[in-house]
PDB file of C-alpha atoms in Angstrom:
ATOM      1  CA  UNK A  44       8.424  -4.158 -13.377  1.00  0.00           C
ATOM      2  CA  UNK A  45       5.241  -4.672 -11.942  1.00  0.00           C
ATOM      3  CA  UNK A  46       6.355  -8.258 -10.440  1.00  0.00           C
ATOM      4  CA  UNK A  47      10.007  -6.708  -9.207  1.00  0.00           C
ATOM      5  CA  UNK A  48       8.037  -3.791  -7.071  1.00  0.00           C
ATOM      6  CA  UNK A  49       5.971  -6.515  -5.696  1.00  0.00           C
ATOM      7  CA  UNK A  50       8.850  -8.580  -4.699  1.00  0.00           C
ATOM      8  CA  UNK A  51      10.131  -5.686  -2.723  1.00  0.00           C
ATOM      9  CA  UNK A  52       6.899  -5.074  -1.045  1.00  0.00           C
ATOM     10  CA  UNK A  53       7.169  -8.644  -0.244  1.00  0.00           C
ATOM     11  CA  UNK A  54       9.685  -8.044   0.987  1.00  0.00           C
ATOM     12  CA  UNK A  55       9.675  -5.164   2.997  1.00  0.00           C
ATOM     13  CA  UNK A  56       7.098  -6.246   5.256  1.00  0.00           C
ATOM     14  CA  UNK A  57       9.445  -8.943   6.921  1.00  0.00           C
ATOM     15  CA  UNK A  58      12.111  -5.980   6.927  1.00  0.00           C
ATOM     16  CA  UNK A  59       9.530  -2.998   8.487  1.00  0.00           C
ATOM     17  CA  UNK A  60       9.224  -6.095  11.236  1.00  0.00           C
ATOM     18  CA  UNK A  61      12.422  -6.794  12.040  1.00  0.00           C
ATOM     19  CA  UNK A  62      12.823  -2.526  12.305  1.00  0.00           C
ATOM     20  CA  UNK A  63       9.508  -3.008  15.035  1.00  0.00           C
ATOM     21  CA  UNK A  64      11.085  -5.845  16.585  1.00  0.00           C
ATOM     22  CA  UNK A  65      14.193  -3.801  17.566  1.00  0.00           C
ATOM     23  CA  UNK A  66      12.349  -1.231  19.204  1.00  0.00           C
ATOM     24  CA  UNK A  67      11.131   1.100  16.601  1.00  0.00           C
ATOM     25  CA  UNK A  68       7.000   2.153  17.200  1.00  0.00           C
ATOM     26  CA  UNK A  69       4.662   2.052  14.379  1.00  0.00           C
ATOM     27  CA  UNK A  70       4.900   5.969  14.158  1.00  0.00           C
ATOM     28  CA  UNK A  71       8.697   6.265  14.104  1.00  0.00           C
ATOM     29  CA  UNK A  72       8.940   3.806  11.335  1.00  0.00           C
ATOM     30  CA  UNK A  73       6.200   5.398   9.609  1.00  0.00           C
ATOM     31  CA  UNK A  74       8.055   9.327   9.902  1.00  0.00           C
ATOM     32  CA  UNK A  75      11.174   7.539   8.843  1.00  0.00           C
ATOM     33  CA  UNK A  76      10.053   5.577   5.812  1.00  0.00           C
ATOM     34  CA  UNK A  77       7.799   9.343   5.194  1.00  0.00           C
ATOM     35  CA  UNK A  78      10.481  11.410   5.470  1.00  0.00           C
ATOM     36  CA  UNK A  79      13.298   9.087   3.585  1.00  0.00           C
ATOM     37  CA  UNK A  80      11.035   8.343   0.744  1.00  0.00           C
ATOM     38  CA  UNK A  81      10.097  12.146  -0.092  1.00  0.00           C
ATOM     39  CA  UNK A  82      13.874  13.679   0.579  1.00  0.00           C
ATOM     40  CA  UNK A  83      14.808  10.719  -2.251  1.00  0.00           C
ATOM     41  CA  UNK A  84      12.474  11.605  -4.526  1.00  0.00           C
ATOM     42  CA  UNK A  85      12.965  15.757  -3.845  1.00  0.00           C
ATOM     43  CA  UNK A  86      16.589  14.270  -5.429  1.00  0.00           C
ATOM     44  CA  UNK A  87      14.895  12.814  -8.667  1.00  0.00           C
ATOM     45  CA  UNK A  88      12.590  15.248  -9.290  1.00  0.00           C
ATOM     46  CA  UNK A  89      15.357  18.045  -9.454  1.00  0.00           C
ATOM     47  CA  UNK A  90      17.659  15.664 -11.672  1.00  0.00           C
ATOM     48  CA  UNK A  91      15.088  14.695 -13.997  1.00  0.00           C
ATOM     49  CA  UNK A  92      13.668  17.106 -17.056  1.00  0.00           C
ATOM     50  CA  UNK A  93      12.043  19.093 -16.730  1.00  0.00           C
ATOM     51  CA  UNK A  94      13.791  19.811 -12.577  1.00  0.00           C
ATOM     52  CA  UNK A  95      12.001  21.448  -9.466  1.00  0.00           C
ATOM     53  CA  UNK A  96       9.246  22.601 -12.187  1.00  0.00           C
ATOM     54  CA  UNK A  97       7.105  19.846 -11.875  1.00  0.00           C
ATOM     55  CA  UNK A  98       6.857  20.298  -7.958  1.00  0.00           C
ATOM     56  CA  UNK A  99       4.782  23.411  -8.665  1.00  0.00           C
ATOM     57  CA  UNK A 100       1.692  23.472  -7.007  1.00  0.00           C
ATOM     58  CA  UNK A 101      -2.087  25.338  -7.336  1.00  0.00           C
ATOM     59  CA  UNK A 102      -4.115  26.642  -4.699  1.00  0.00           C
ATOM     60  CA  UNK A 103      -6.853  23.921  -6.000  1.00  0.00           C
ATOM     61  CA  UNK A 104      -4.310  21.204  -5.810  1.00  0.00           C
ATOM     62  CA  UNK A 105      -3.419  21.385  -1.937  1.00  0.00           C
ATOM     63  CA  UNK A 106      -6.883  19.289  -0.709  1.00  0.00           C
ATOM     64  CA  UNK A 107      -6.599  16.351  -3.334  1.00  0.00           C
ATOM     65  CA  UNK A 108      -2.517  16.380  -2.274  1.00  0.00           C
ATOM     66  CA  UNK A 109      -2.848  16.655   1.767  1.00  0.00           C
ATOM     67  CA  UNK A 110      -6.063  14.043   1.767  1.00  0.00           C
ATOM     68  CA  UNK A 111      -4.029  11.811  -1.065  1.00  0.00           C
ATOM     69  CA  UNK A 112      -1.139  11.689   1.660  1.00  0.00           C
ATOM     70  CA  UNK A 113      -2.247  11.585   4.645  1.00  0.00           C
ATOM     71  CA  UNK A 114      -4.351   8.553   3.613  1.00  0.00           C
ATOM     72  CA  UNK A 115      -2.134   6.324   1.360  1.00  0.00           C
ATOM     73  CA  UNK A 116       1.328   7.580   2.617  1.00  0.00           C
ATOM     74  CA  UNK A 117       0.960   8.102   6.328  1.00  0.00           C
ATOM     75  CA  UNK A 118      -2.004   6.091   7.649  1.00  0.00           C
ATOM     76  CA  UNK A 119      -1.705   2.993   5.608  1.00  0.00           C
ATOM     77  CA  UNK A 120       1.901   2.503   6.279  1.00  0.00           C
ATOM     78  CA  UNK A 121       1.098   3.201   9.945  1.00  0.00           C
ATOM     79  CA  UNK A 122      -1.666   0.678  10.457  1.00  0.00           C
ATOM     80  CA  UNK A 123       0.011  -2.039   7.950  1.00  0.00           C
ATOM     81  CA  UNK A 124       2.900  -1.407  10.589  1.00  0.00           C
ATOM     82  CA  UNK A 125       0.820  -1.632  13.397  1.00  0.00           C
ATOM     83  CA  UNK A 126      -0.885  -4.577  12.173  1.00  0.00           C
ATOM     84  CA  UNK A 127       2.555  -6.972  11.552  1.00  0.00           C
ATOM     85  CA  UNK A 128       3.376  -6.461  14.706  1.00  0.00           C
ATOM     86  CA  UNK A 129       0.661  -8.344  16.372  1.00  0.00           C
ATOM     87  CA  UNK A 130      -0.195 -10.237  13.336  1.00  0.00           C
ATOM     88  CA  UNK A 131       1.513 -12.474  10.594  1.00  0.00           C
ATOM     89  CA  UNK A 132       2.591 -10.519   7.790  1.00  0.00           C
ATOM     90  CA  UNK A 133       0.811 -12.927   5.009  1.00  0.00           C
ATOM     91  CA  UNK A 134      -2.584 -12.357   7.089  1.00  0.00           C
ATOM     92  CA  UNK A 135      -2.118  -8.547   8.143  1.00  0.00           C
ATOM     93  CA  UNK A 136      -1.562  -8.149   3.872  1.00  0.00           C
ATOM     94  CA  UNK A 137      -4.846 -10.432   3.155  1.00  0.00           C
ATOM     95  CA  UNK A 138      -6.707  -8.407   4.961  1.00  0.00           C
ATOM     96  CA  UNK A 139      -5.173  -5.548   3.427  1.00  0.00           C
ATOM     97  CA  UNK A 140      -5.460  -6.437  -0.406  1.00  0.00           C
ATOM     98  CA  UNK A 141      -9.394  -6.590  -0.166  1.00  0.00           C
ATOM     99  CA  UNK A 142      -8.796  -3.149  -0.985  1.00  0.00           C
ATOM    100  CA  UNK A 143      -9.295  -3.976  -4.727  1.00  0.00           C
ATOM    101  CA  UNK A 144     -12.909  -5.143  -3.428  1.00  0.00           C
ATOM    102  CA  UNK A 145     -13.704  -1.996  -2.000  1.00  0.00           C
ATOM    103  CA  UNK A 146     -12.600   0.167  -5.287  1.00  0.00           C
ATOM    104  CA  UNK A 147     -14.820  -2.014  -7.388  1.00  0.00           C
ATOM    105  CA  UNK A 148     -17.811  -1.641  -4.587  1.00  0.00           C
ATOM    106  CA  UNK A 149     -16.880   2.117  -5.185  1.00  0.00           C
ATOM    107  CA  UNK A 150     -16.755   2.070  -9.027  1.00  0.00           C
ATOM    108  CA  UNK A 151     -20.685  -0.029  -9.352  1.00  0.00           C
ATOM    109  CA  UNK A 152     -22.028   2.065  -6.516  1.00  0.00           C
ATOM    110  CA  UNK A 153     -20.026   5.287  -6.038  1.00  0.00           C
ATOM    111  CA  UNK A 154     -19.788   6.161  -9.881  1.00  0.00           C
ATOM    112  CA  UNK A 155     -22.127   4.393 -11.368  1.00  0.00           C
ATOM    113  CA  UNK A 156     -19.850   2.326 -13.537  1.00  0.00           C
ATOM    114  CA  UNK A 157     -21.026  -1.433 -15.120  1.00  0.00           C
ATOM    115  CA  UNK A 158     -19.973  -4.224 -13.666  1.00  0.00           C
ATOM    116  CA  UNK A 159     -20.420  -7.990 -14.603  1.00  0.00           C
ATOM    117  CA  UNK A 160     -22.080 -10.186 -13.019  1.00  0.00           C
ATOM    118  CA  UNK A 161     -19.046 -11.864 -11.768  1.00  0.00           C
ATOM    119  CA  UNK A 162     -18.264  -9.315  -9.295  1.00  0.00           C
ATOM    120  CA  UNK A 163     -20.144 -11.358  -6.581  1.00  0.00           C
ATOM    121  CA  UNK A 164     -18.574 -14.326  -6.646  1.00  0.00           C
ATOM    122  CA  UNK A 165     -15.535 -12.686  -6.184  1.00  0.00           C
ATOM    123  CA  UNK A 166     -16.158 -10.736  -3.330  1.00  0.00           C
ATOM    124  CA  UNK A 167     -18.219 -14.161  -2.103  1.00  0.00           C
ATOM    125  CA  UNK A 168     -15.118 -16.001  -2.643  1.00  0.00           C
ATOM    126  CA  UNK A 169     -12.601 -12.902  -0.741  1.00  0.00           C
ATOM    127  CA  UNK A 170     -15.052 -13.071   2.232  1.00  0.00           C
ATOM    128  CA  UNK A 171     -15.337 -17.004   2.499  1.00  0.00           C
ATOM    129  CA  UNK A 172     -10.890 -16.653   2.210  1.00  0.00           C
ATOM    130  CA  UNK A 173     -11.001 -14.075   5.146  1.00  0.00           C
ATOM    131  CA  UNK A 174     -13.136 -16.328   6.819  1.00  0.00           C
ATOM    132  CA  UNK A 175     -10.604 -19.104   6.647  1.00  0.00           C
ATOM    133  CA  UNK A 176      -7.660 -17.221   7.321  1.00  0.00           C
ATOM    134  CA  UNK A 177      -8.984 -15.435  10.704  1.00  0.00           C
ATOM    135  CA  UNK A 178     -10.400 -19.515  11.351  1.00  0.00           C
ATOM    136  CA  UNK A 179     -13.645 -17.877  12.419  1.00  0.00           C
ATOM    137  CA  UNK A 180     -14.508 -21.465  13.748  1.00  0.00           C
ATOM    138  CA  UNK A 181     -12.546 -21.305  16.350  1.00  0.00           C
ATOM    139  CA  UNK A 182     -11.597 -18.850  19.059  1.00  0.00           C
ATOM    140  CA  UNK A 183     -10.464 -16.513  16.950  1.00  0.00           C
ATOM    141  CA  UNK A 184      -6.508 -16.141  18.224  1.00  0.00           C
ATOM    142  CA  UNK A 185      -5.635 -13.589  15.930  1.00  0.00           C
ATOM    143  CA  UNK A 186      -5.251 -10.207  17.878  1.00  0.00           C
ATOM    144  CA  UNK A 187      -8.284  -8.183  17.707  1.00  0.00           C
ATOM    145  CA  UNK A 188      -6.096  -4.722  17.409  1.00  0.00           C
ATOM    146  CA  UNK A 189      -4.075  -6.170  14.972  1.00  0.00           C
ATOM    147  CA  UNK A 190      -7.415  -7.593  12.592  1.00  0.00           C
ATOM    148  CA  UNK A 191      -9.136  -3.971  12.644  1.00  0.00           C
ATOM    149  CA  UNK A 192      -5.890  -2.414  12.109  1.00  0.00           C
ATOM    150  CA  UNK A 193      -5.491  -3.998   8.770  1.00  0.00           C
ATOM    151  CA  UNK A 194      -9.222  -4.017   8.233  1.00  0.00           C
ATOM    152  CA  UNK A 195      -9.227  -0.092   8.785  1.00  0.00           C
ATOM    153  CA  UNK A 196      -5.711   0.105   6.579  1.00  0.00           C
ATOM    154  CA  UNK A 197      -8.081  -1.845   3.517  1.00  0.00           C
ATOM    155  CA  UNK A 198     -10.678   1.295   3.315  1.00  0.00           C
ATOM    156  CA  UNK A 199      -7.832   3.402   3.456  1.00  0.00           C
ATOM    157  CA  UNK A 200      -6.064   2.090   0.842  1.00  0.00           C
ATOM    158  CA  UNK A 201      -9.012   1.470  -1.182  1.00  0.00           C
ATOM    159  CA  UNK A 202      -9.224   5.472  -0.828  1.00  0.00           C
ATOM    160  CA  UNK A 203      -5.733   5.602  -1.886  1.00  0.00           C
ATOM    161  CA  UNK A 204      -6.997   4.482  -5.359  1.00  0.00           C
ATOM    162  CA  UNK A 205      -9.720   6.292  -5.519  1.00  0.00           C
ATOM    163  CA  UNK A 206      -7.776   9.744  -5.014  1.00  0.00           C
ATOM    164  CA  UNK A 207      -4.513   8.582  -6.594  1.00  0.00           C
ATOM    165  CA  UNK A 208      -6.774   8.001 -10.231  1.00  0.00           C
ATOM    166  CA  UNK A 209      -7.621  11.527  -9.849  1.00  0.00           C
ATOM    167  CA  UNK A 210      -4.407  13.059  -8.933  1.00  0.00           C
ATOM    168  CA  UNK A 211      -2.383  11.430 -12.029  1.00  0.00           C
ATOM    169  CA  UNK A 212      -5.345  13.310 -14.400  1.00  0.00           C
ATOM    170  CA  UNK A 213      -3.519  16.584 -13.410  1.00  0.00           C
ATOM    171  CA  UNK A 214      -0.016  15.597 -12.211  1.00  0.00           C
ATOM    172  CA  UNK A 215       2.598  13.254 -13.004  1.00  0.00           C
ATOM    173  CA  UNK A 216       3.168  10.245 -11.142  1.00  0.00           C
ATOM    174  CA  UNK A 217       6.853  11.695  -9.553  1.00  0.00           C
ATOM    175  CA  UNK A 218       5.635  15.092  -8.724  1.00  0.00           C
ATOM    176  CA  UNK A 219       2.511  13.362  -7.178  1.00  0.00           C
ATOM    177  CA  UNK A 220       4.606  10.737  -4.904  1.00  0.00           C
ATOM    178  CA  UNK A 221       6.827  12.992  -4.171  1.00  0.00           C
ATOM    179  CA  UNK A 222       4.217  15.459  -2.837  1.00  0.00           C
ATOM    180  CA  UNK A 223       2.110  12.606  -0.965  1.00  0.00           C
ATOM    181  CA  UNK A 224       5.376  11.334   0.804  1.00  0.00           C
ATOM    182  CA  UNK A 225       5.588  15.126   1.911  1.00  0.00           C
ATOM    183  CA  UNK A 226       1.902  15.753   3.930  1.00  0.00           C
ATOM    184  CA  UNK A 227       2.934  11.936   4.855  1.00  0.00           C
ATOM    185  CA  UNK A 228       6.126  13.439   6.614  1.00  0.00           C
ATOM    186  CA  UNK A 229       4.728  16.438   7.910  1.00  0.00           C
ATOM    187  CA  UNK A 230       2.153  13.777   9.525  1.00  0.00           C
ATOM    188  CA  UNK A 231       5.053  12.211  11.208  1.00  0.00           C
ATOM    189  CA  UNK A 232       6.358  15.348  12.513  1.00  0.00           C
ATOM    190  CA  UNK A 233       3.403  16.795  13.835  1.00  0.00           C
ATOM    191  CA  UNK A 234       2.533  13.261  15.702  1.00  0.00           C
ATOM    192  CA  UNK A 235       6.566  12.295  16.561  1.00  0.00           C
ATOM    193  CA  UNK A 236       5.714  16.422  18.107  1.00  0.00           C
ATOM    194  CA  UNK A 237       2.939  15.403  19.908  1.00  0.00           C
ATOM    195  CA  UNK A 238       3.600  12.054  21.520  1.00  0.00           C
ATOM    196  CA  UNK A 239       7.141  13.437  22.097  1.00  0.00           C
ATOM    197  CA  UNK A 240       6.541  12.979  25.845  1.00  0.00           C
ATOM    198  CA  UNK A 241       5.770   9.159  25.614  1.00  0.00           C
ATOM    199  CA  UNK A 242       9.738   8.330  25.227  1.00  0.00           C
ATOM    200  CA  UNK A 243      12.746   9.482  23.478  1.00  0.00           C
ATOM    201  CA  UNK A 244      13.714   8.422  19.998  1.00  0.00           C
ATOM    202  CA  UNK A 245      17.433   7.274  20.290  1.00  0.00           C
ATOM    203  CA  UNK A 246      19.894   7.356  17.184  1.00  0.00           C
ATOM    204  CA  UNK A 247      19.930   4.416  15.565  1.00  0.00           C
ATOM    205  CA  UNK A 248      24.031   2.597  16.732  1.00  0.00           C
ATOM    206  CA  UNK A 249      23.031  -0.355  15.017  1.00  0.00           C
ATOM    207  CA  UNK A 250      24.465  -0.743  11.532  1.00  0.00           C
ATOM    208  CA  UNK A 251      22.100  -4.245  10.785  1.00  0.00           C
ATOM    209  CA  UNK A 252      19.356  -1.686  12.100  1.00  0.00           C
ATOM    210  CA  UNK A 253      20.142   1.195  10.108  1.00  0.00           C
ATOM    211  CA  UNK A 254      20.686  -1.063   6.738  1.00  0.00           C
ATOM    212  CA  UNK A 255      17.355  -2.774   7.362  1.00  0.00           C
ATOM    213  CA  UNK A 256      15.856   0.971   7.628  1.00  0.00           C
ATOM    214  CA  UNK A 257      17.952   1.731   4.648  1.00  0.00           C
ATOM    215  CA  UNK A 258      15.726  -0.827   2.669  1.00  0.00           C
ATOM    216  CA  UNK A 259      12.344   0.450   3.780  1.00  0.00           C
ATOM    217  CA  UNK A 260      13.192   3.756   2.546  1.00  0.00           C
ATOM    218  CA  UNK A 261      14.622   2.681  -0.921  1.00  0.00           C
ATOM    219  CA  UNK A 262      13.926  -0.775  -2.068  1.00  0.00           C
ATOM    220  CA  UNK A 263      10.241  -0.530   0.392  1.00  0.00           C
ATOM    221  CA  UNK A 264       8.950   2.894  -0.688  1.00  0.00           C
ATOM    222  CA  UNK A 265      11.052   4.945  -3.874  1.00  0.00           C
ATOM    223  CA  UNK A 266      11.417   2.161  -6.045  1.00  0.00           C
ATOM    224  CA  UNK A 267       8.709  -0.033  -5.801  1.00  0.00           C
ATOM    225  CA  UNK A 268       6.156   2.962  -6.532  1.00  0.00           C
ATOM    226  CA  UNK A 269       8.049   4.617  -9.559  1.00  0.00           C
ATOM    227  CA  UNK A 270       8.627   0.662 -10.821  1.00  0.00           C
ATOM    228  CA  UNK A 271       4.616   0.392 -10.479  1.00  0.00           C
ATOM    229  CA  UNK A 272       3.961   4.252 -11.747  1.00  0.00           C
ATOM    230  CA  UNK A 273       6.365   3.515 -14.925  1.00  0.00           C
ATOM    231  CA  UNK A 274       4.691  -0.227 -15.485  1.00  0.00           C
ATOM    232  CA  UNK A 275       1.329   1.395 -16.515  1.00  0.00           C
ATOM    233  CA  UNK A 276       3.310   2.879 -19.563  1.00  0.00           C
ATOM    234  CA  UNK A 277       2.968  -0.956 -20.823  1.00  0.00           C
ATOM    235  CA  UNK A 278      -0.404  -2.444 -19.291  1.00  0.00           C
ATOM    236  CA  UNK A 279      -3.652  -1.778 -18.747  1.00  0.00           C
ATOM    237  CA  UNK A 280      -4.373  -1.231 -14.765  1.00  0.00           C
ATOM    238  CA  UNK A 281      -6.422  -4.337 -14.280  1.00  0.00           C
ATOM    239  CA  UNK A 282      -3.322  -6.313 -14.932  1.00  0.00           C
ATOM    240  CA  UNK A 283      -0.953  -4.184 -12.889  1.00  0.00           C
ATOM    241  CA  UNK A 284      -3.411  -4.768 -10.010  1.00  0.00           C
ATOM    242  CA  UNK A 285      -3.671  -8.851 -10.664  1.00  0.00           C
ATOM    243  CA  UNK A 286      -0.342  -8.827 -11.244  1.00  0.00           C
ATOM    244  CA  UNK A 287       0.542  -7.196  -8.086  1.00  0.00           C
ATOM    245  CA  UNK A 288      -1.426  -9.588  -5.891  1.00  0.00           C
ATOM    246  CA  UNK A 289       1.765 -11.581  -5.982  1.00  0.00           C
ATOM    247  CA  UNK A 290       2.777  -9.274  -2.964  1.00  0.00           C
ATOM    248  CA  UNK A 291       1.061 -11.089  -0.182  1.00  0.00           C
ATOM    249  CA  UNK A 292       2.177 -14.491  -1.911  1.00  0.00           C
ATOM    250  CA  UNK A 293       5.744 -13.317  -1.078  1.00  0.00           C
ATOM    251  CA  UNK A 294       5.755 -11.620   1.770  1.00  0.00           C
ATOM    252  CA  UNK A 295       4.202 -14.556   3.162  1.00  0.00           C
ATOM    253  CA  UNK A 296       6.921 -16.793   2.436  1.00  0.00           C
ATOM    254  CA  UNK A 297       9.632 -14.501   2.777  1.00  0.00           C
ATOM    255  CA  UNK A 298       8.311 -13.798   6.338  1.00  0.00           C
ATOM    256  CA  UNK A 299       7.936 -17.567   7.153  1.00  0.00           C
ATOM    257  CA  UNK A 300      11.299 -18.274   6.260  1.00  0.00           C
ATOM    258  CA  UNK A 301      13.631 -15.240   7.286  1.00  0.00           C
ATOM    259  CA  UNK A 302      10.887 -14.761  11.002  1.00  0.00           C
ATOM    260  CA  UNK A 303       9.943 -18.478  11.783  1.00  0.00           C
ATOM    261  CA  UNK A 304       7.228 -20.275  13.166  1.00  0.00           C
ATOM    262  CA  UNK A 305       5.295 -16.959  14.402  1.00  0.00           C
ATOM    263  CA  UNK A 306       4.616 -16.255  10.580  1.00  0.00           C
ATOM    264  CA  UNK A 307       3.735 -20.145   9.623  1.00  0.00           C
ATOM    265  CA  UNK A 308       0.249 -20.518   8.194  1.00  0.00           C
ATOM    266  CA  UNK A 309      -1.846 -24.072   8.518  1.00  0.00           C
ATOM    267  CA  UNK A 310      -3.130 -25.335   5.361  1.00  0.00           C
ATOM    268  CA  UNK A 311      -6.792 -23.556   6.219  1.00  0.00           C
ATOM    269  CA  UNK A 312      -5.074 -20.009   6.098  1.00  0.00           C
ATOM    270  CA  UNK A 313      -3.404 -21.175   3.285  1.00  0.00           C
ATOM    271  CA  UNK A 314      -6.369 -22.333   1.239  1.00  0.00           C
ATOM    272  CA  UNK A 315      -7.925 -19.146   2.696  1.00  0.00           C
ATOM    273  CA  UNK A 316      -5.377 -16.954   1.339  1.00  0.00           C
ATOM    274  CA  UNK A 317      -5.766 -18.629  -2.189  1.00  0.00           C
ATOM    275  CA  UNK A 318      -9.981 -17.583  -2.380  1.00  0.00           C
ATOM    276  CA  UNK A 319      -9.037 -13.804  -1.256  1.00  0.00           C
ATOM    277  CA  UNK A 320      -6.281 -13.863  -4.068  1.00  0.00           C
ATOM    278  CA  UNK A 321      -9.014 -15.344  -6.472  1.00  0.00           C
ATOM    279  CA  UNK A 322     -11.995 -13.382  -5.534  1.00  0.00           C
ATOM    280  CA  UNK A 323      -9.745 -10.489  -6.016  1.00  0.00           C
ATOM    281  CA  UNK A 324      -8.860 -11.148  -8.841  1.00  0.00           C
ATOM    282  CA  UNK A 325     -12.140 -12.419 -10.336  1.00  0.00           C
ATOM    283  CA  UNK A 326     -13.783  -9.117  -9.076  1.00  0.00           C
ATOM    284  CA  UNK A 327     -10.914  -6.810 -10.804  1.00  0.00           C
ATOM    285  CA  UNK A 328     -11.928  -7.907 -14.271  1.00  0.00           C
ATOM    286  CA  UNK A 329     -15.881  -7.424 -13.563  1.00  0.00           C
ATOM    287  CA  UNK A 330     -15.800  -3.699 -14.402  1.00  0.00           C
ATOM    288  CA  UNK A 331     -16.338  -3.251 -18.098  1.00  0.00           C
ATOM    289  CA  UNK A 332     -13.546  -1.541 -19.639  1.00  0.00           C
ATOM    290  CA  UNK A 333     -14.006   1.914 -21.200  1.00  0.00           C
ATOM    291  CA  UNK A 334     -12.283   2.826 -24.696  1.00  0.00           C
ATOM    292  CA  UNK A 335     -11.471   6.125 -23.254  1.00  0.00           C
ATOM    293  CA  UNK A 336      -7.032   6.775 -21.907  1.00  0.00           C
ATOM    294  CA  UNK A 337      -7.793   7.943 -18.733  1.00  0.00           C
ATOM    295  CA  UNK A 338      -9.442   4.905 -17.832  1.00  0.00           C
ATOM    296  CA  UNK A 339      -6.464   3.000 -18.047  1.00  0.00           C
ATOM    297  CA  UNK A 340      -4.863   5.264 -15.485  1.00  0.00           C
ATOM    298  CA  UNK A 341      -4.251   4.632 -11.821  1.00  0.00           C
ATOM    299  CA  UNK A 342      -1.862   5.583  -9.035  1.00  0.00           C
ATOM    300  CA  UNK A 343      -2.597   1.770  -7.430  1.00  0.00           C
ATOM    301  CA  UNK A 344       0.355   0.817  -5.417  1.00  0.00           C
ATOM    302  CA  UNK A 345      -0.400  -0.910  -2.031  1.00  0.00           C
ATOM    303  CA  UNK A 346       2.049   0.699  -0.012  1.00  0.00           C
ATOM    304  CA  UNK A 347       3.689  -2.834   1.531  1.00  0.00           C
TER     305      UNK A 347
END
């Protein structure tokens, strides 16, 4: 499960650039993936037991829910968008998945939690990857917008966790998505609102167009997270996260083959890319696992 929703984030990320490519901003994409995902999953939650129930919501549930969204459904996809299109799709999602980093940082410094010693090397080894991939030796071609964009996009997403661990402790995983792609939406509107006068959003005529946008929506947002959500039924978190690291691995590849040379890595980035996946890796299994069921429970999906 865990590999299949990885493939499709892979995948998606050569798809959400194709959709940019053709004339779609950052923003639009970003409503439209929103907006798809949570009408799709308003669907499920009313055709799966127990119905509309589980979209019930408390007065002390709004914050966790608009700050959950707005952060992990709206914002990350926005900057992951904005970075691929000024920056390979394998690098922009490097960049991106030293997120687990940050939630480890979080869990020794923010809550106090042991870690083992290995942590370190990890994050030694993720920074000396980054350091290969951006080829800080040289000039340093890769665009500057694009670089903080993803950079920005890893805090976020490392926030994602954060929040998303909390939110599952009250809510179940559909009722929760389906919420967070709602603020995400109403994100879209109010900024598709705002920047209204910058240009005019034309229907899209394009059937290859609209089928591409067809797979963000579906095979890019609603499936991979519930495919993630109902993996964690069957293993620990740690190994859903490892596990998931295949995403960048893909979407590399996928993007190399399917967008051509713009997406080629050289062998540096490519050795680079291998000590971020390590370190990452290496630093997810430094925090000493707890006996206790809730710490096996996370909301981690890097939305791809």
């Amino acid at each position: 499960m865990v590999l299949a929703a990885a493939g499709m984030f892979g995948i998606n990320g050569a798809v959400s650039k194709l959709v940019l490519q053709a004339g779609f901003t950052a923003p639009q994409l970003t409503l439209l993936r929103a907006a798809g995902a949570f009408l799709g999953l308003l669907v499920l939650s009313a055709v799966i037991r127990p119905g509309v129930r589980r979209l019930r919501v408390t007065r002390g549930e709004l914050p966790l829910l608009l700050v959950y969204g707005l952060s992990g459904f709206f914002l990350v996809p926005m900057l992951y968008f904005v970075a691929i299109s000024r920056i390979p799709v394998g690098i922009a999602l490097l960049f991106e998945y030293t997120a687990p980093l940050l939630v480890v940082l979080w869990a020794r410094f923010g809550d106090k939690q042991r870690v083992r010693p290995r942590l370190w090397g990890g994050l030694a080894l993720s920074l000396a990857g980054l350091a290969c991939v951006a080829e800080v030796w040289g000039d340093l071609r890769l665009n500057t917008v694009g670089v903080v964009a993803a950079l920005v996009n890893a805090v976020l997403l490392a926030a994602y966790y954060v929040l998303g661990a909390r939110g599952v402790a009250k809510r179940d995983t559909l009722s929760l998505t389906t919420w967070a792609f709602g603020a995400a939406a109403v994100a879209g509107l109010i900024t598709r609102a705002v920047t209204a006068g910058a240009g005019g959003w034309e229907p899209i005529a394009d059937v290859k167009i609209a089928l591409l946008c067809a797979y963000v929506v579906v095979f890019g947002s609603i499936l991979p997270y519930l495919l993630v959500a109902g993996s964690l039924r069957y293993l620990p978190a740690t190994s859903v996260g490892i596990l998931g690291m295949a995403e960048p691995v893909i979407a590399a590849a996928f993007a190399w083959v399917t967008l051509g040379a713009s997406e080629a890595l050289n062998a540096a980035q490519l050795a680079g890319g291998a000590l971020v996946l390590t370190g990452v890796a290496i630093a997810e299994t430094a925090r000493v696992r707890l006996d206790a069921p809730e710490v096996r429970e996370t909301a981690g999906v890097p939305p791809g």
